[in-house]
Amino acid sequence: MASVTQQQIQKFHKDGFLVLEQFFSAEECDSMRSQIQRLVAEMEVPPHCRTAFSTREEEQLQEQGSSDYFLTSGDKIRFFFEKGVLDEKGNFLIAKEKSVSKIGHALHAYDPVFKQITHSPKVQELGRKLGLERPVVVQSMYIFKQPGIGGEVTPHQDASFLHTEPLGKILGFWIALEDATQENGCLWFIPGSHTNGISRRMVRAASGASTCVEFVGSEPAYDDKQFIPLPISKGGLILIHGEVVHKSELNSSESSRHAFTFHVMEAKGTTWSKENWLQPTPELPFPSLYT
């Protein structure tokens, strides 16, 4: 890959995102895909997905169970499913490998293939070019965007979920492991939308609340016409500023749109919000991006 230029870095600061085609090789993409195939082949359906729904109250407890599963996934490798792929007993209605929506949130820490990609020399070099002094990796996810059912991701800002004081300290790395097209659900951005702060936050709910997380504030109505699509080829990297507004549409095509994404925080002079759903643990403090 060519080294990133100062001009590209200026463009990133102006737009809030930057497309770097062919950042990773086809071999690197394929190694991630085959590693995920192995993980999916060995995956067990989590018990909370196997509970039969009955009464309203049980359904709420069920939700509670699944949100616990989510809330405690920061330092584990866990599986999240598309809607409607399991019957009420937790059996797959479609092929297992077509049912997973995403795997998160600590692939970067516990899986050798994803750890190597996250900390690869070219990622570290890019971090230094961007002026990151003490970047730490806060989370990672493998996203499947399954054919025909890969759900839309409504317009949002990553900093709504990964809040820091001050803002402007979160950076997403989004890697296309297959060509991402308008048909199969590529990302769309509002250029320059990273300069107005955030309007909504997802926070841990007070203990005893009926849900584990709640939203403070609300997402404004964005004008569809402001979004531009960013199709990108396999191996391409999209850098995503923590406050830039982006979305993806439903995948109605017959091809999946696999991606690996991780988020980095500039830890220098930054406080990670205690209200974030994701918290570092004694087992997994946020690891330094630089090795």
Coordinates of C-alpha atoms in Angstrom, one line a residue:
M1 CA 0.0 0.0 0.0
A2 CA 1.1 3.6 -0.6
S3 CA 1.9 5.6 2.4
V4 CA -0.9 8.0 3.5
T5 CA -0.2 11.7 2.5
Q6 CA -0.6 14.9 4.4
Q7 CA -3.2 15.9 1.9
Q8 CA -5.3 12.8 2.7
I9 CA -5.0 13.5 6.4
Q10 CA -6.2 17.0 5.8
K11 CA -9.1 15.5 3.9
F12 CA -9.9 13.3 6.8
H13 CA -10.0 16.3 9.2
K14 CA -12.3 18.1 6.7
D15 CA -14.8 15.3 5.9
G16 CA -14.6 13.2 9.1
F17 CA -13.7 10.0 7.1
L18 CA -11.1 8.8 4.7
V19 CA -11.1 6.0 2.1
L20 CA -7.8 4.2 1.7
E21 CA -8.2 1.6 -1.1
Q22 CA -6.1 -1.6 -1.0
F23 CA -4.8 -0.9 2.5
F24 CA -4.8 -4.7 3.3
S25 CA -3.9 -7.5 0.8
A26 CA -6.4 -10.1 -0.4
E27 CA -4.4 -12.6 1.6
E28 CA -4.9 -10.7 4.8
C29 CA -8.6 -10.4 4.1
D30 CA -8.9 -14.1 3.3
S31 CA -7.0 -15.0 6.5
M32 CA -9.6 -13.1 8.5
R33 CA -12.5 -14.7 6.7
S34 CA -11.2 -18.2 7.2
Q35 CA -10.5 -17.6 10.9
I36 CA -14.1 -16.4 11.3
Q37 CA -15.4 -19.6 9.5
R38 CA -13.5 -21.6 12.1
L39 CA -15.0 -19.6 15.0
V40 CA -18.5 -19.9 13.5
A41 CA -18.1 -23.7 13.0
E42 CA -17.2 -24.0 16.7
M43 CA -19.8 -21.6 18.0
E44 CA -22.4 -22.6 20.5
V45 CA -25.7 -20.8 20.6
P46 CA -25.7 -18.8 23.9
P47 CA -28.3 -20.1 26.4
H48 CA -30.2 -16.8 26.5
C49 CA -31.0 -17.3 22.8
R50 CA -32.5 -20.8 23.5
T51 CA -35.1 -19.7 26.0
A52 CA -38.7 -20.2 24.8
F53 CA -40.7 -17.0 24.9
S54 CA -43.8 -17.2 27.0
T55 CA -45.1 -14.5 29.3
R56 CA -44.4 -10.8 29.0
E57 CA -42.4 -10.8 32.2
E58 CA -40.2 -13.7 31.0
E59 CA -39.7 -11.9 27.7
Q60 CA -38.4 -8.9 29.6
L61 CA -36.1 -11.1 31.6
Q62 CA -35.0 -12.7 28.3
E63 CA -34.1 -9.2 27.0
Q64 CA -32.3 -8.6 30.3
G65 CA -30.4 -11.8 29.8
S66 CA -29.4 -10.9 26.3
S67 CA -28.4 -7.4 27.2
D68 CA -26.2 -8.8 30.0
Y69 CA -24.7 -11.0 27.3
F70 CA -24.0 -7.8 25.3
L71 CA -22.9 -5.7 28.3
T72 CA -20.3 -8.2 29.4
S73 CA -18.9 -8.9 25.9
G74 CA -16.2 -6.2 26.0
D75 CA -13.5 -8.6 27.0
K76 CA -14.8 -11.7 25.3
I77 CA -15.6 -13.1 21.8
R78 CA -19.3 -13.4 21.5
F79 CA -21.9 -14.1 18.9
F80 CA -24.9 -11.9 17.9
F81 CA -27.6 -13.1 15.5
E82 CA -29.8 -11.6 12.8
K83 CA -33.5 -11.3 13.7
G84 CA -35.6 -14.4 12.9
V85 CA -32.9 -16.9 12.4
L86 CA -33.6 -19.0 15.5
D87 CA -36.8 -20.8 16.5
E88 CA -38.2 -20.4 20.0
K89 CA -36.1 -23.4 21.2
G90 CA -32.9 -21.7 19.9
N91 CA -32.5 -24.0 16.8
F92 CA -31.2 -22.5 13.6
L93 CA -33.9 -21.9 10.9
I94 CA -31.2 -21.3 8.3
A95 CA -27.6 -22.3 7.9
K96 CA -25.6 -21.4 11.0
E97 CA -23.0 -19.4 9.1
K98 CA -25.8 -17.3 7.5
S99 CA -27.4 -16.5 10.8
V100 CA -24.7 -14.5 12.6
S101 CA -25.0 -10.7 12.5
K102 CA -21.7 -9.9 14.2
I103 CA -19.0 -11.2 16.5
G104 CA -17.5 -8.9 19.2
H105 CA -16.0 -7.3 21.0
A106 CA -12.5 -8.5 21.9
L107 CA -11.3 -10.2 18.7
H108 CA -8.4 -7.8 18.7
A109 CA -7.2 -9.1 22.1
Y110 CA -8.0 -12.8 22.0
D111 CA -7.8 -14.0 18.4
P112 CA -4.3 -14.3 17.0
V113 CA -5.4 -13.4 13.4
F114 CA -7.4 -10.3 14.4
K115 CA -4.8 -9.2 16.9
Q116 CA -2.1 -9.3 14.2
I117 CA -4.3 -7.2 11.8
T118 CA -5.2 -4.7 14.5
H119 CA -1.6 -4.1 15.5
S120 CA -0.1 -4.5 12.0
P121 CA 2.8 -2.2 11.3
K122 CA 0.8 -0.3 8.6
V123 CA -2.0 0.4 11.1
Q124 CA 0.5 1.6 13.7
E125 CA 2.2 3.8 11.1
L126 CA -1.2 5.3 10.1
G127 CA -1.8 6.1 13.8
R128 CA 1.5 7.9 14.0
K129 CA 0.8 9.9 10.8
L130 CA -2.6 10.9 12.3
G131 CA -0.7 12.2 15.4
L132 CA -2.0 9.7 17.9
E133 CA 0.3 9.7 20.9
R134 CA -1.2 7.0 23.2
P135 CA -3.8 5.2 21.2
V136 CA -5.5 2.2 22.9
V137 CA -7.9 -0.3 21.3
V138 CA -11.3 -0.2 22.9
Q139 CA -13.3 -2.8 20.9
S140 CA -13.5 -4.8 17.7
M141 CA -16.3 -6.5 15.7
Y142 CA -16.6 -8.7 12.7
I143 CA -19.7 -7.7 10.8
F144 CA -21.4 -10.1 8.3
K145 CA -24.1 -8.1 6.7
Q146 CA -25.7 -11.3 5.5
P147 CA -27.3 -11.6 2.0
G148 CA -30.9 -10.6 1.9
I149 CA -31.2 -10.1 5.7
G150 CA -28.2 -8.0 6.8
G151 CA -30.1 -5.3 8.6
E152 CA -29.8 -1.6 8.0
V153 CA -27.8 0.5 10.5
T154 CA -29.6 3.7 11.0
P155 CA -27.7 7.0 11.0
H156 CA -25.5 7.3 14.1
Q157 CA -22.2 8.6 15.5
D158 CA -19.8 6.1 17.1
A159 CA -19.2 8.5 20.0
S160 CA -22.8 8.1 21.1
F161 CA -21.7 4.6 22.2
L162 CA -18.1 5.2 23.0
H163 CA -18.2 8.5 24.9
T164 CA -15.0 10.3 25.9
E165 CA -14.2 13.6 27.7
P166 CA -13.3 15.6 25.7
L167 CA -14.9 14.4 22.5
G168 CA -12.9 13.9 19.3
K169 CA -10.8 11.1 20.8
I170 CA -12.4 8.1 19.1
L171 CA -11.4 6.8 15.7
G172 CA -12.9 3.8 13.8
F173 CA -11.0 1.6 11.4
W174 CA -13.4 -0.2 9.0
I175 CA -11.9 -2.9 6.8
A176 CA -13.8 -4.3 3.8
L177 CA -13.2 -8.1 3.6
E178 CA -15.3 -8.2 0.4
D179 CA -16.2 -5.5 -2.0
A180 CA -18.8 -3.2 -0.4
T181 CA -21.3 -1.9 -2.9
Q182 CA -24.5 0.2 -2.8
E183 CA -26.3 -3.1 -3.5
N184 CA -24.9 -5.1 -0.6
G185 CA -24.9 -2.3 2.0
C186 CA -21.8 -0.1 1.8
L187 CA -21.4 2.8 4.3
W188 CA -22.9 6.2 3.7
F189 CA -21.6 9.4 5.3
I190 CA -22.5 13.1 5.7
P191 CA -19.2 14.9 4.9
G192 CA -18.2 17.4 7.6
S193 CA -20.8 16.2 10.1
H194 CA -18.2 15.5 12.8
T195 CA -17.9 19.1 14.0
N196 CA -21.2 19.7 15.9
G197 CA -20.7 17.3 18.9
I198 CA -23.1 14.5 19.6
S199 CA -26.9 14.6 20.2
R200 CA -27.5 11.2 21.7
R201 CA -25.7 8.9 24.1
M202 CA -26.2 5.2 25.0
V203 CA -25.5 4.8 28.7
R204 CA -25.6 2.0 31.3
A205 CA -29.0 2.2 33.1
A206 CA -29.2 2.7 36.8
S207 CA -29.1 -0.7 38.6
G208 CA -32.6 -2.1 39.0
A209 CA -33.8 -0.5 35.8
S210 CA -35.7 -2.8 33.4
T211 CA -33.0 -2.5 30.7
C212 CA -29.3 -2.5 31.0
V213 CA -28.8 0.5 28.7
E214 CA -30.8 3.6 27.9
F215 CA -30.5 6.5 25.5
V216 CA -30.1 10.1 26.6
G217 CA -31.0 12.7 24.0
S218 CA -32.2 11.7 20.5
E219 CA -30.9 11.3 17.0
P220 CA -31.9 14.3 14.9
A221 CA -33.7 13.7 11.6
Y222 CA -31.0 13.7 9.0
D223 CA -31.6 14.7 5.4
D224 CA -31.1 11.6 3.2
K225 CA -29.8 13.8 0.4
Q226 CA -26.8 14.8 2.5
F227 CA -25.4 11.2 2.7
I228 CA -22.9 10.1 0.1
P229 CA -22.2 6.4 -0.5
L230 CA -18.6 5.0 0.0
P231 CA -18.4 1.8 -2.0
I232 CA -15.0 0.3 -1.4
S233 CA -13.1 -2.8 -2.7
K234 CA -11.9 -5.8 -0.7
G235 CA -8.9 -4.8 1.4
G236 CA -9.9 -1.1 1.5
L237 CA -9.9 0.8 4.8
I238 CA -12.3 3.5 5.9
L239 CA -11.2 5.8 8.7
I240 CA -14.2 7.0 10.7
H241 CA -14.1 10.0 13.0
G242 CA -16.0 9.3 16.2
E243 CA -18.5 12.0 15.6
V244 CA -19.1 11.7 11.8
V245 CA -22.7 10.7 10.9
H246 CA -22.9 7.5 9.0
K247 CA -25.3 4.6 8.2
S248 CA -25.7 1.6 6.0
E249 CA -28.7 0.2 4.2
L250 CA -30.3 -3.2 4.3
N251 CA -28.4 -5.8 2.2
S252 CA -30.9 -6.9 -0.3
S253 CA -28.4 -8.4 -2.6
E254 CA -27.3 -12.1 -2.9
S255 CA -23.7 -11.4 -1.6
S256 CA -22.6 -10.8 1.9
R257 CA -20.6 -7.7 2.9
H258 CA -18.1 -8.9 5.5
A259 CA -16.1 -6.3 7.4
F260 CA -13.7 -6.2 10.4
T261 CA -13.8 -3.0 12.4
F262 CA -12.1 -1.8 15.5
H263 CA -12.1 1.5 17.5
V264 CA -9.1 3.3 18.9
M265 CA -9.1 6.0 21.6
E266 CA -6.4 8.6 22.0
A267 CA -5.8 8.0 25.7
K268 CA -3.6 11.0 26.3
G269 CA -5.6 13.6 28.2
T270 CA -8.8 11.6 27.8
T271 CA -11.3 10.2 30.2
W272 CA -13.3 7.2 29.1
S273 CA -16.9 7.6 30.3
K274 CA -17.9 5.4 33.3
E275 CA -21.4 5.4 31.8
N276 CA -20.4 3.7 28.5
W277 CA -21.8 0.1 28.0
L278 CA -18.2 -1.0 27.3
Q279 CA -15.7 -0.9 30.2
P280 CA -12.1 -2.0 30.5
T281 CA -11.8 -4.9 32.9
P282 CA -8.9 -6.2 35.1
E283 CA -8.6 -9.1 32.6
L284 CA -8.6 -6.8 29.7
P285 CA -7.4 -3.2 30.2
F286 CA -7.5 -1.4 26.8
P287 CA -4.3 -2.5 25.0
S288 CA -2.0 0.0 23.4
L289 CA -2.2 0.2 19.6
Y290 CA 1.5 0.6 19.5
T291 CA 3.5 -2.5 20.3

